[in-house]
Coordinates of C-alpha atoms and ligand atoms in Angstrom, one line a residue:
X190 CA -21.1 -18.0 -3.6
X191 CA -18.8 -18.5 -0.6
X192 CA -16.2 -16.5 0.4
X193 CA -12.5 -17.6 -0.6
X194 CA -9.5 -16.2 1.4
X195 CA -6.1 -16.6 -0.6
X196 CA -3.6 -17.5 2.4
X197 CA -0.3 -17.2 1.3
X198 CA 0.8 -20.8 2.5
X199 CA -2.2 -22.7 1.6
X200 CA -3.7 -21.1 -1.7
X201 CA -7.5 -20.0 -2.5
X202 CA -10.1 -22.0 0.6
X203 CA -13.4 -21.2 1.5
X204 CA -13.8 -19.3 4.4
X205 CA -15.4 -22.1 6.3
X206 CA -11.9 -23.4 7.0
X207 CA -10.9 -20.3 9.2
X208 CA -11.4 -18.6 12.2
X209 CA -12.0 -14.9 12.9
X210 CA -9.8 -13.3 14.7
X211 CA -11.0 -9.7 15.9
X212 CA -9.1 -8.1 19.2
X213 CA -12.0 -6.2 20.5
X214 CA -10.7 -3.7 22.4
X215 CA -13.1 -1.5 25.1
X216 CA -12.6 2.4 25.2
X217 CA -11.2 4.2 28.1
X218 CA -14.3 6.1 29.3
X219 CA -15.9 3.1 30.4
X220 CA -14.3 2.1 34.3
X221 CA -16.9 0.4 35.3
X222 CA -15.2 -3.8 35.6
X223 CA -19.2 -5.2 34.6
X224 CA -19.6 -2.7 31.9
X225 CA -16.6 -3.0 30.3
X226 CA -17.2 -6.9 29.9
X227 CA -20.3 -6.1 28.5
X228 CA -19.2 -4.2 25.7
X229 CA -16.2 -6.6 25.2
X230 CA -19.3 -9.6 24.7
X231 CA -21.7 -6.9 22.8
X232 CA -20.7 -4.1 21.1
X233 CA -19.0 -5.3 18.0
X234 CA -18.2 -2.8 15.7
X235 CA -19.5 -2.9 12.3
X236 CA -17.3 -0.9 10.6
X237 CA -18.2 0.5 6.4
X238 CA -15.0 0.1 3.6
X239 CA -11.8 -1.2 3.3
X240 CA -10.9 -2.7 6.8
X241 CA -7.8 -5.1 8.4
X242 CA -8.4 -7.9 9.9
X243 CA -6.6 -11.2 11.3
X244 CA -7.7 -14.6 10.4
X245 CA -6.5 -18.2 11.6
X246 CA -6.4 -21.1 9.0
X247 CA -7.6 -23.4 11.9
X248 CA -8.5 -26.4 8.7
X249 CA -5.5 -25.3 6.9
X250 CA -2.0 -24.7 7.7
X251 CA -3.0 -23.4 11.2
X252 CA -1.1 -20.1 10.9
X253 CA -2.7 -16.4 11.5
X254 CA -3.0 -14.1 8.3
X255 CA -4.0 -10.4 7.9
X256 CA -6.6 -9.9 5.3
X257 CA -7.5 -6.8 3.9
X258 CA -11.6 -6.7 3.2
X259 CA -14.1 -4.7 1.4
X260 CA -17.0 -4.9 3.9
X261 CA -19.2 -3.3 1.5
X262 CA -18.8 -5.9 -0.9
X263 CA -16.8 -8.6 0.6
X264 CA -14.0 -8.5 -1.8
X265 CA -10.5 -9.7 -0.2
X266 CA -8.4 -6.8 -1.3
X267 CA -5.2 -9.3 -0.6
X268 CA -3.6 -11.4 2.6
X269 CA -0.1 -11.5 4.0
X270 CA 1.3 -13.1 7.1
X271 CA 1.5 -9.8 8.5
X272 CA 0.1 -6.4 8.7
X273 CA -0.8 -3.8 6.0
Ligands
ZN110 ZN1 -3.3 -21.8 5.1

């Protein structure tokens, strides 16, 4: 079964018809220009629980959401336009 995201403009759509959103950000200890690039492209966190993230209804109504997730079991704790 496919994920459904409830936006609050457009109602209950699978997943498929948006775009992740994560702002990956790089931690201060690394200077270094190349190796901070590299971790930008790499090292994705992967974090465990109840996290925030930012979706884009790209095949929708083309506005950016916040969704709260359960990465443990995928369930979409709820959406608003903006932050939790
Ligand atoms: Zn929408």
């Amino acid at each position: 079964m496919s994920l459904h995201i409830p936006c609050p403009n457009c109602g209950s759509r699978p997943v498929e018809e948006f775009l992740y959103g994560e702002i990956s950000t790089v931690p201060d200890s690394i200077t270094d220009a190349d190796a901070r690039d590299v971790d930008r492209a790499f090292m994705h966190n992967n974090p465990e629980g109840a996290q925030i993230e930012r979706w884009f209804h790209v095949f929708g109504c083309r506005r950016w959401l916040t969704m709260r997730r359960d990465t443990r079991t995928d369930e979409v704790i709820g959406t608003s336009w903006r932050g939790y």
